[in-house]
PDB file of C-alpha atoms in Angstrom:
ATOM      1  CA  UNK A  56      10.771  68.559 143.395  1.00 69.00           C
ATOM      2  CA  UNK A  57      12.443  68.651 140.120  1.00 79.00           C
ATOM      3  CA  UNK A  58      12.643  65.161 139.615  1.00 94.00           C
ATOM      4  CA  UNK A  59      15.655  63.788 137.298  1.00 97.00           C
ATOM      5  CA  UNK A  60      17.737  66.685 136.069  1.00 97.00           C
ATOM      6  CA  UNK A  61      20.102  66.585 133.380  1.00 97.00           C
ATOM      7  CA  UNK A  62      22.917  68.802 131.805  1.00 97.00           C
ATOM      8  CA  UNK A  63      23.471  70.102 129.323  1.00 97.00           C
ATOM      9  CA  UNK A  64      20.807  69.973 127.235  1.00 97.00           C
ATOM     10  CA  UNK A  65      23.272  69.977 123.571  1.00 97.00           C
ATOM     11  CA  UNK A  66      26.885  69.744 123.084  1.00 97.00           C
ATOM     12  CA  UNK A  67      29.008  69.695 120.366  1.00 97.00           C
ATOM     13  CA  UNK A  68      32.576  68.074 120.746  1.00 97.00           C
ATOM     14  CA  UNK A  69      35.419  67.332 119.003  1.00 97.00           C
ATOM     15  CA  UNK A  70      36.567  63.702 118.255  1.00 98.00           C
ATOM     16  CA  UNK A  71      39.055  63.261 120.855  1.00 97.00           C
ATOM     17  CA  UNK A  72      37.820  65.492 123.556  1.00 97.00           C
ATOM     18  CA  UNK A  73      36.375  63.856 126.973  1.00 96.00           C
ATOM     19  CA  UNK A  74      33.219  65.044 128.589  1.00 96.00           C
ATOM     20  CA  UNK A  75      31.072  64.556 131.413  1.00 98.00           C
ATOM     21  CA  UNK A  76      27.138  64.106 130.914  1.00 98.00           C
ATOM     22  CA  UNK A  77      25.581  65.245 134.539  1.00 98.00           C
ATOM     23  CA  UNK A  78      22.526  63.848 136.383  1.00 98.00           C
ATOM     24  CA  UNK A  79      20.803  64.382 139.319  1.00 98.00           C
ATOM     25  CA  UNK A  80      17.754  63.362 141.101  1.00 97.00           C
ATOM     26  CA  UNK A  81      15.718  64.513 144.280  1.00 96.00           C
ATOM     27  CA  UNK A  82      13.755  61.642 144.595  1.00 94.00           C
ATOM     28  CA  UNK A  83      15.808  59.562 146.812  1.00 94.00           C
ATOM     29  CA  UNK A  84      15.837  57.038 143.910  1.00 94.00           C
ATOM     30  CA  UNK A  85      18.270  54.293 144.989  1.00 94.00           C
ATOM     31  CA  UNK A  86      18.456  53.197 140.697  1.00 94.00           C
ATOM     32  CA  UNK A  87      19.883  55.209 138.271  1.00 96.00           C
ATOM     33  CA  UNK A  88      20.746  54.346 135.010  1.00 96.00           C
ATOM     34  CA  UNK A  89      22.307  55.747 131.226  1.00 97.00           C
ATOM     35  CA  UNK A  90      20.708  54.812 128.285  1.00 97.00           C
ATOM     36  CA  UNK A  91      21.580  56.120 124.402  1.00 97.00           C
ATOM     37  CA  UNK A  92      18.595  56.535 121.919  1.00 96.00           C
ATOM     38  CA  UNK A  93      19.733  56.105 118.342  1.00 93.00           C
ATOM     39  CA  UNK A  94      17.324  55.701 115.362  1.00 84.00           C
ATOM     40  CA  UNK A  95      15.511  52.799 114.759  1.00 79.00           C
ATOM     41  CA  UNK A  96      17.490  51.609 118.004  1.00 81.00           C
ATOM     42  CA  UNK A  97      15.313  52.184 120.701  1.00 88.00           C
ATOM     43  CA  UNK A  98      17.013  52.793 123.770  1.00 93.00           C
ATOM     44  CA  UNK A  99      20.384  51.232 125.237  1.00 94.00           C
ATOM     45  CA  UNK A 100      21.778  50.693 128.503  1.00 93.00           C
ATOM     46  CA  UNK A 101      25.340  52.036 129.364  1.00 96.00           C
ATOM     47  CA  UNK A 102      25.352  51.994 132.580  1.00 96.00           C
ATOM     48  CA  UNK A 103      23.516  51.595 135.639  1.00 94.00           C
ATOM     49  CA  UNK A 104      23.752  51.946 139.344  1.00 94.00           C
ATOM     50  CA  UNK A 105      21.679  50.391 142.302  1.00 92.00           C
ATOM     51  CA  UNK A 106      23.157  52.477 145.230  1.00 93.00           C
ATOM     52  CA  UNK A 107      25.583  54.904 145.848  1.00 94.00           C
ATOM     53  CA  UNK A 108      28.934  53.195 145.453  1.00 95.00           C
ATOM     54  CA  UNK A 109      27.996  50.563 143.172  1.00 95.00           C
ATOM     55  CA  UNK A 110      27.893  50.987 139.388  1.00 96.00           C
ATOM     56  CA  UNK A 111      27.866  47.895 136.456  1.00 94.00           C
ATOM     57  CA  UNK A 112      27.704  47.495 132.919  1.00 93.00           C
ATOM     58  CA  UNK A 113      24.843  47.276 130.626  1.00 91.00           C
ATOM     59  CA  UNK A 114      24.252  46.672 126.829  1.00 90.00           C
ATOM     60  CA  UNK A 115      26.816  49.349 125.413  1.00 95.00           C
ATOM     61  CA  UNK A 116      29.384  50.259 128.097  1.00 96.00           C
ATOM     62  CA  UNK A 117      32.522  50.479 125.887  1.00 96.00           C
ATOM     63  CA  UNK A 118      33.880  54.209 125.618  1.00 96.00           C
ATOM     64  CA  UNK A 119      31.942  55.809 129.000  1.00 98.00           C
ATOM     65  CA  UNK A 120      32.789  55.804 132.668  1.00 97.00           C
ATOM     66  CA  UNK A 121      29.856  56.115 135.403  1.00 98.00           C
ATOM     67  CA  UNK A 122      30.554  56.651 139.109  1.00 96.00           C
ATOM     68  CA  UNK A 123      28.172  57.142 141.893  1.00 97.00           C
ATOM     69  CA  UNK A 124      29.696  58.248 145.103  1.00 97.00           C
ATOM     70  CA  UNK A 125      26.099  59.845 146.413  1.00 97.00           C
ATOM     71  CA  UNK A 126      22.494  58.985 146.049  1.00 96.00           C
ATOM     72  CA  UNK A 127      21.395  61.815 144.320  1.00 97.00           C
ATOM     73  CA  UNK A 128      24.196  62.320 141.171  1.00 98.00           C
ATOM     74  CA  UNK A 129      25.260  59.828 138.305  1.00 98.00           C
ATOM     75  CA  UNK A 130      27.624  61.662 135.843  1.00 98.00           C
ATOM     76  CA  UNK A 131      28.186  59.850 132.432  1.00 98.00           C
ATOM     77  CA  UNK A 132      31.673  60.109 131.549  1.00 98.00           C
ATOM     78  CA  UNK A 133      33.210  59.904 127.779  1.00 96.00           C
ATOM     79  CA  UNK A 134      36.673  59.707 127.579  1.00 91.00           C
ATOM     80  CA  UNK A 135      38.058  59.703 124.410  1.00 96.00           C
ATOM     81  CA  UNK A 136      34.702  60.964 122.075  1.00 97.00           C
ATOM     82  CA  UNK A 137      34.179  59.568 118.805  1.00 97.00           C
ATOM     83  CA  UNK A 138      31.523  60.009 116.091  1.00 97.00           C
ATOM     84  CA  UNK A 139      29.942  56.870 116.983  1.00 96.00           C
ATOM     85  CA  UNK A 140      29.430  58.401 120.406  1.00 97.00           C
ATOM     86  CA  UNK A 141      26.811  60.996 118.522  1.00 97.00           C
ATOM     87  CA  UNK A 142      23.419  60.258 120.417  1.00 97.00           C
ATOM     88  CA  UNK A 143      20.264  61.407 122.564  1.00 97.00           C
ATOM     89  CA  UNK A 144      21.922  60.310 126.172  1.00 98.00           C
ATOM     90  CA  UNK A 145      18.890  59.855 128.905  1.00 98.00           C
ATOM     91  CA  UNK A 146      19.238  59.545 132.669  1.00 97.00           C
ATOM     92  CA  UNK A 147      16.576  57.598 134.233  1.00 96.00           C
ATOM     93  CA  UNK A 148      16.007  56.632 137.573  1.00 95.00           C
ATOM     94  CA  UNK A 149      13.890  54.924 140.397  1.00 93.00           C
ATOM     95  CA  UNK A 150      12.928  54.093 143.786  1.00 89.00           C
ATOM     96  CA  UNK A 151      13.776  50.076 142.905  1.00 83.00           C
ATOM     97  CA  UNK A 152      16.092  48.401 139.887  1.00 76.00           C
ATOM     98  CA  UNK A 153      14.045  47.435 136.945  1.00 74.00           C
ATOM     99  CA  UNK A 154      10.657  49.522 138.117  1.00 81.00           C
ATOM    100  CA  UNK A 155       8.795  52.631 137.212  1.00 82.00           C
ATOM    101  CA  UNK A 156      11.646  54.442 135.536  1.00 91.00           C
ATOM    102  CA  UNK A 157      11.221  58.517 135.453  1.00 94.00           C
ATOM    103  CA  UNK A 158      13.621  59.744 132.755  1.00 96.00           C
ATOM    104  CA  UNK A 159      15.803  63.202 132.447  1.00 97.00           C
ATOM    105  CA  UNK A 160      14.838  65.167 129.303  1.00 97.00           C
ATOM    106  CA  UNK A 161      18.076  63.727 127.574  1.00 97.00           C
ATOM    107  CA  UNK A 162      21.025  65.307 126.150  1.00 97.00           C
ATOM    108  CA  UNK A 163      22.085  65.998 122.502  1.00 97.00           C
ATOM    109  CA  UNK A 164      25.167  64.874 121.636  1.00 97.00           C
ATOM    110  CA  UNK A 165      27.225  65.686 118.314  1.00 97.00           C
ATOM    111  CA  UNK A 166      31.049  64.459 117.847  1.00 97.00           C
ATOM    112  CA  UNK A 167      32.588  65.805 114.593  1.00 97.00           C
TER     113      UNK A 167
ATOM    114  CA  UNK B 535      21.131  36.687 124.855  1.00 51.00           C
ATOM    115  CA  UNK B 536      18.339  39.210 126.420  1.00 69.00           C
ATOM    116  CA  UNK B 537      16.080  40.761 123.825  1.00 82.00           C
ATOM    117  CA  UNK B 538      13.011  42.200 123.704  1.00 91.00           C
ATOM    118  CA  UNK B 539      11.344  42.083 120.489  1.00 94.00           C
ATOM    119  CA  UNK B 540       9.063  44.849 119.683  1.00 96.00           C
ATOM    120  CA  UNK B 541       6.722  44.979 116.387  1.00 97.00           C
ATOM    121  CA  UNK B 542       5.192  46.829 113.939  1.00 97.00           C
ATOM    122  CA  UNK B 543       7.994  49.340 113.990  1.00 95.00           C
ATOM    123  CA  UNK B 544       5.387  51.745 112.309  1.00 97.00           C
ATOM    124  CA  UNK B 545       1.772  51.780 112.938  1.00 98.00           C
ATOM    125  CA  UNK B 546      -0.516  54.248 111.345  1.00 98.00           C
ATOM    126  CA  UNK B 547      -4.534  54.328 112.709  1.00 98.00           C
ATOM    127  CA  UNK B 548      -7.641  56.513 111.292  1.00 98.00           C
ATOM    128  CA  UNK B 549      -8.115  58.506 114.507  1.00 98.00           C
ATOM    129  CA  UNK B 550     -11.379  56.083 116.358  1.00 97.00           C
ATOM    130  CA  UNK B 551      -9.644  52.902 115.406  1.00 98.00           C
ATOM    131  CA  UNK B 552      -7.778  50.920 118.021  1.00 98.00           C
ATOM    132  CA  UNK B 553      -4.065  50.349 117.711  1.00 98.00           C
ATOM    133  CA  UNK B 554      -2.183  47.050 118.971  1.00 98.00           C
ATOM    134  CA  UNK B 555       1.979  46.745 119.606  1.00 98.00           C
ATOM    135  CA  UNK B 556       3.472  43.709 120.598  1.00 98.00           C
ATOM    136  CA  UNK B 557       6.399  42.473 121.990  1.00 96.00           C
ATOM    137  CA  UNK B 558       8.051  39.381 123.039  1.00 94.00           C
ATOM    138  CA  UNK B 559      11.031  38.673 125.729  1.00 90.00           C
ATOM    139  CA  UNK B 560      13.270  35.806 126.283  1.00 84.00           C
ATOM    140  CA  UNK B 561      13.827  35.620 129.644  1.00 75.00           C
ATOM    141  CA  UNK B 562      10.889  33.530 131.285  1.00 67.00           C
ATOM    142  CA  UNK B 563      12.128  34.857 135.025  1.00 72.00           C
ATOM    143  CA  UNK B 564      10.677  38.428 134.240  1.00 74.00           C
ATOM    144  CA  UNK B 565       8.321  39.939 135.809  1.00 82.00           C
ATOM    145  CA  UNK B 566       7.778  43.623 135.580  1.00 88.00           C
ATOM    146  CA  UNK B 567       6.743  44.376 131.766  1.00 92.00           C
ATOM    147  CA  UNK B 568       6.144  48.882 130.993  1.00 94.00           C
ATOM    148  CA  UNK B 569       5.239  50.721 128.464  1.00 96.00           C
ATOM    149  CA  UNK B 570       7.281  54.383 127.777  1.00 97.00           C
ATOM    150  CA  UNK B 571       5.332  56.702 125.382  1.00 97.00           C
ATOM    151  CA  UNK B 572       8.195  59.657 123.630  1.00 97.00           C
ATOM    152  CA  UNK B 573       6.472  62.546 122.198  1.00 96.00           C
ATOM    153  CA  UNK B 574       8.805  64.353 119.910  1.00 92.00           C
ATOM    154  CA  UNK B 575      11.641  65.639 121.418  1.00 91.00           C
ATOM    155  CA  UNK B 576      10.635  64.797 124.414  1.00 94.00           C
ATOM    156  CA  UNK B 577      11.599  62.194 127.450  1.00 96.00           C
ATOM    157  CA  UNK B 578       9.950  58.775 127.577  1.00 96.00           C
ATOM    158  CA  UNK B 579       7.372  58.871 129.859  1.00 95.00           C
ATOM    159  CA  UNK B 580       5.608  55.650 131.685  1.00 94.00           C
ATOM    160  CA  UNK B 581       2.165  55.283 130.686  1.00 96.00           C
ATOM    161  CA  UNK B 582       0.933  51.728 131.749  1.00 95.00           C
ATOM    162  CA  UNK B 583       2.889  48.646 133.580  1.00 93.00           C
ATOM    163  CA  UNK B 584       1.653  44.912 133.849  1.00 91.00           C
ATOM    164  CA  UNK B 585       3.314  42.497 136.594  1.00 86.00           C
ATOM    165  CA  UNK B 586       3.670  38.873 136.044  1.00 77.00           C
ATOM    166  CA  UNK B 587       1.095  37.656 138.461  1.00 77.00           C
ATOM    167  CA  UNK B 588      -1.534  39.443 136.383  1.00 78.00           C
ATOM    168  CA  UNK B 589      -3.075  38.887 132.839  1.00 88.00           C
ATOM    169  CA  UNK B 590      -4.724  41.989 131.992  1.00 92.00           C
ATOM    170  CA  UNK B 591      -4.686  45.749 133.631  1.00 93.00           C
ATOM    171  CA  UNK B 592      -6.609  48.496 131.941  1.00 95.00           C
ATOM    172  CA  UNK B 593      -5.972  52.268 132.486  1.00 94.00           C
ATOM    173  CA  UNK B 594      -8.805  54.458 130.667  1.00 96.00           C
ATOM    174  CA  UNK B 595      -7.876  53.974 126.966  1.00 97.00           C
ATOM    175  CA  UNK B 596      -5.235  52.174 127.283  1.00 98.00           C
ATOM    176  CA  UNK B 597      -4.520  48.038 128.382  1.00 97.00           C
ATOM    177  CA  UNK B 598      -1.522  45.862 128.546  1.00 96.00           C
ATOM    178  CA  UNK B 599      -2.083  41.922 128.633  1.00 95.00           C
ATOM    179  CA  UNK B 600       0.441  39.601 129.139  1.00 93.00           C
ATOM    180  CA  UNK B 601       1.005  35.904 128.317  1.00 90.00           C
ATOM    181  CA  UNK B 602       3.761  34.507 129.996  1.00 87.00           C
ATOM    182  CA  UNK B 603       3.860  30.822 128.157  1.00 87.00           C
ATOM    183  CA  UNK B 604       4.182  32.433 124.587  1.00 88.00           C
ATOM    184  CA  UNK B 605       6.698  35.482 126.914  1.00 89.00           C
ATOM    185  CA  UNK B 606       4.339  38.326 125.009  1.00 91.00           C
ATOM    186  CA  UNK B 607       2.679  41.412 125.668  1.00 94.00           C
ATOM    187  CA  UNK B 608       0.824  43.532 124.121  1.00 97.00           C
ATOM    188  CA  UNK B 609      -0.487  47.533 124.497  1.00 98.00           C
ATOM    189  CA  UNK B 610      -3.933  48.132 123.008  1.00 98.00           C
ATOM    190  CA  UNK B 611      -4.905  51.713 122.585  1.00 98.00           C
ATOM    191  CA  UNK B 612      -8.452  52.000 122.253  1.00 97.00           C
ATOM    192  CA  UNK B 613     -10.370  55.068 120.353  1.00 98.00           C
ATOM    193  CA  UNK B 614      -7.516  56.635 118.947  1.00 98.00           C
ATOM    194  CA  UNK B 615      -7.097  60.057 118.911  1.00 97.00           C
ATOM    195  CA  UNK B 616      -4.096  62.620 117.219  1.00 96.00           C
ATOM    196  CA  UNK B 617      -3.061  63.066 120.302  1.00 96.00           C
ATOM    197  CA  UNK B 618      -1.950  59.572 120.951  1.00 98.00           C
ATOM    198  CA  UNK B 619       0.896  59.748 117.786  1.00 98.00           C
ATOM    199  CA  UNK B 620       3.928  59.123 119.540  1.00 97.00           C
ATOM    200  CA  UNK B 621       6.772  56.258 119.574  1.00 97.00           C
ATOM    201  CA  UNK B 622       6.200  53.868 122.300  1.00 98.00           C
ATOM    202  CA  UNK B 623       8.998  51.320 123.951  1.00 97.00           C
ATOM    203  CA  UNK B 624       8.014  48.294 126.164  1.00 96.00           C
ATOM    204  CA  UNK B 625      10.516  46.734 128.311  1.00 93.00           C
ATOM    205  CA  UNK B 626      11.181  44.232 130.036  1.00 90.00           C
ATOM    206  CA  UNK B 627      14.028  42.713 132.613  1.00 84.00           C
ATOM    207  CA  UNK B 628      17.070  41.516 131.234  1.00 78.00           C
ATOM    208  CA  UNK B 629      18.543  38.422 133.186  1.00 73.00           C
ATOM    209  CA  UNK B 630      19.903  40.217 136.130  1.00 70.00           C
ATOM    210  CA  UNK B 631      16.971  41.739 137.230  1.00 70.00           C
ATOM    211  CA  UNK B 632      18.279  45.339 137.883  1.00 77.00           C
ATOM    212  CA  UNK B 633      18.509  45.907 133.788  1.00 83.00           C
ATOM    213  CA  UNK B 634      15.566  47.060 132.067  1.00 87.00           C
ATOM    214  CA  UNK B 635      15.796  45.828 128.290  1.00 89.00           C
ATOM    215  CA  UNK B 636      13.730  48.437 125.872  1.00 92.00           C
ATOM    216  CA  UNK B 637      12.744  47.183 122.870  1.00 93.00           C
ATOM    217  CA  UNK B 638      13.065  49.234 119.570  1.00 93.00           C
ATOM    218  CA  UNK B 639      10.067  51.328 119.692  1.00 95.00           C
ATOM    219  CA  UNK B 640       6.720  51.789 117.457  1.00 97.00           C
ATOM    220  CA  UNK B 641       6.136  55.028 115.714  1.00 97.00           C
ATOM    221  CA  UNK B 642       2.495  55.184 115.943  1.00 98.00           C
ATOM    222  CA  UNK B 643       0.537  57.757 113.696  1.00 98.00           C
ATOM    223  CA  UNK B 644      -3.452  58.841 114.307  1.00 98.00           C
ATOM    224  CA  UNK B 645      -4.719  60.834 111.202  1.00 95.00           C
ATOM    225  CA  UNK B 646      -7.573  62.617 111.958  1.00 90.00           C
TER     226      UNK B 646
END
């Protein structure tokens, strides 16, 4: 049981280029969620998802693309990065929306 | 809007003393009120939760209480010890129910 896994850990991209942030979890979590973590910001929600097939927007959505087309994977998707876009990006999940969130251990994101 | 206030953002204890953080929300329909606790460089992790039909809940050290007229809560650490240093997040639902609004996190030091 690995719980919520996320990749990669760091990355380094050029303003311009377009990723995709990967998570997975093997808890059967129906929630899943994206959240940024910027100093002295606390932590912001991108996206989120409460099934497979559905997805919405939370605080910050502008610049990213989520999809969920299974239970288990929520990729984060930037598609144009920009320096503003430099962040600690954390996958969370859990078995109900809003409830007992167990969190990836993040990814380090640089844009020059 | 939703917001979840979250105060001091720095908090530094002689290791024995107790430490309080306290935050306020703004939606009066919430319910479900956690606490995260992020060691450096490391993923939030849930440490204590409160729901709405309770006041107090106590978990060794640590105790959440809630008031839901004044729409505060607060995380009391008892005994402090170095070990406790960390930054810690509560949250709380946003309007729609499935977001979970952090708020902006307390560095909290314990010299020994």
């Amino acid at each position: 049981n690995a719980g919520v896994t996320q990749t990669p850990k760091f990355q380094v991209l050029k303003t311009g280029q377009s990723m995709t942030l990967q998570c997975a979890q093997d808890m059967n979590h129906e929630y899943m969620s994206w959240y940024r973590q910027d100093p002295g910001m606390g932590l912001r929600l991108i996206h989120y998802s409460v099934g497979a097939g559905i997805t919405d927007q939370g605080e910050v959505p502008n610049g990213y693309n989520v999809s969920r087309s299974t239970t288990e994977d929520f990729p984060l998707r930037l598609l144009s990065a920009a320096p503003s876009q430099t962040s600690v990006y954390f996958c969370a999940s859990s078995y109900e929306a809003g409830y007992g969130y167990t969190f990836g251990s993040g990814t380090r994101l640089t844009v020059v | 809007g939703e917001n979840v206030e979250q105060h001091p953002s720095t908090l530094s204890v002689q290791e024995g003393d107790s430490a309080v953080i306290k935050c306020t929300y703004s939606d009066s329909a919430s319910n479900y009120f956690p606490w995260y606790k992020q060691e450096l460089g490391k993923r939030p992790q849930l440490i204590i939760d409160i729901r709405s039909n309770v006041g107090e809940k106590k978990d060794q050290r640590i105790a959440v209480t809630l008031n839901k007229t004044a729409k505060h809560f607060s995380l009391h650490i008892t005994e402090t010890q170095p070990e406790d240093s960390a930054v810690y997040f509560c949250a709380a639902p946003g309007y729609n129910t499935d977001k979970l609004i952090f708020g902006t996190g307390t560095r909290l030091q314990v010299f020994p």
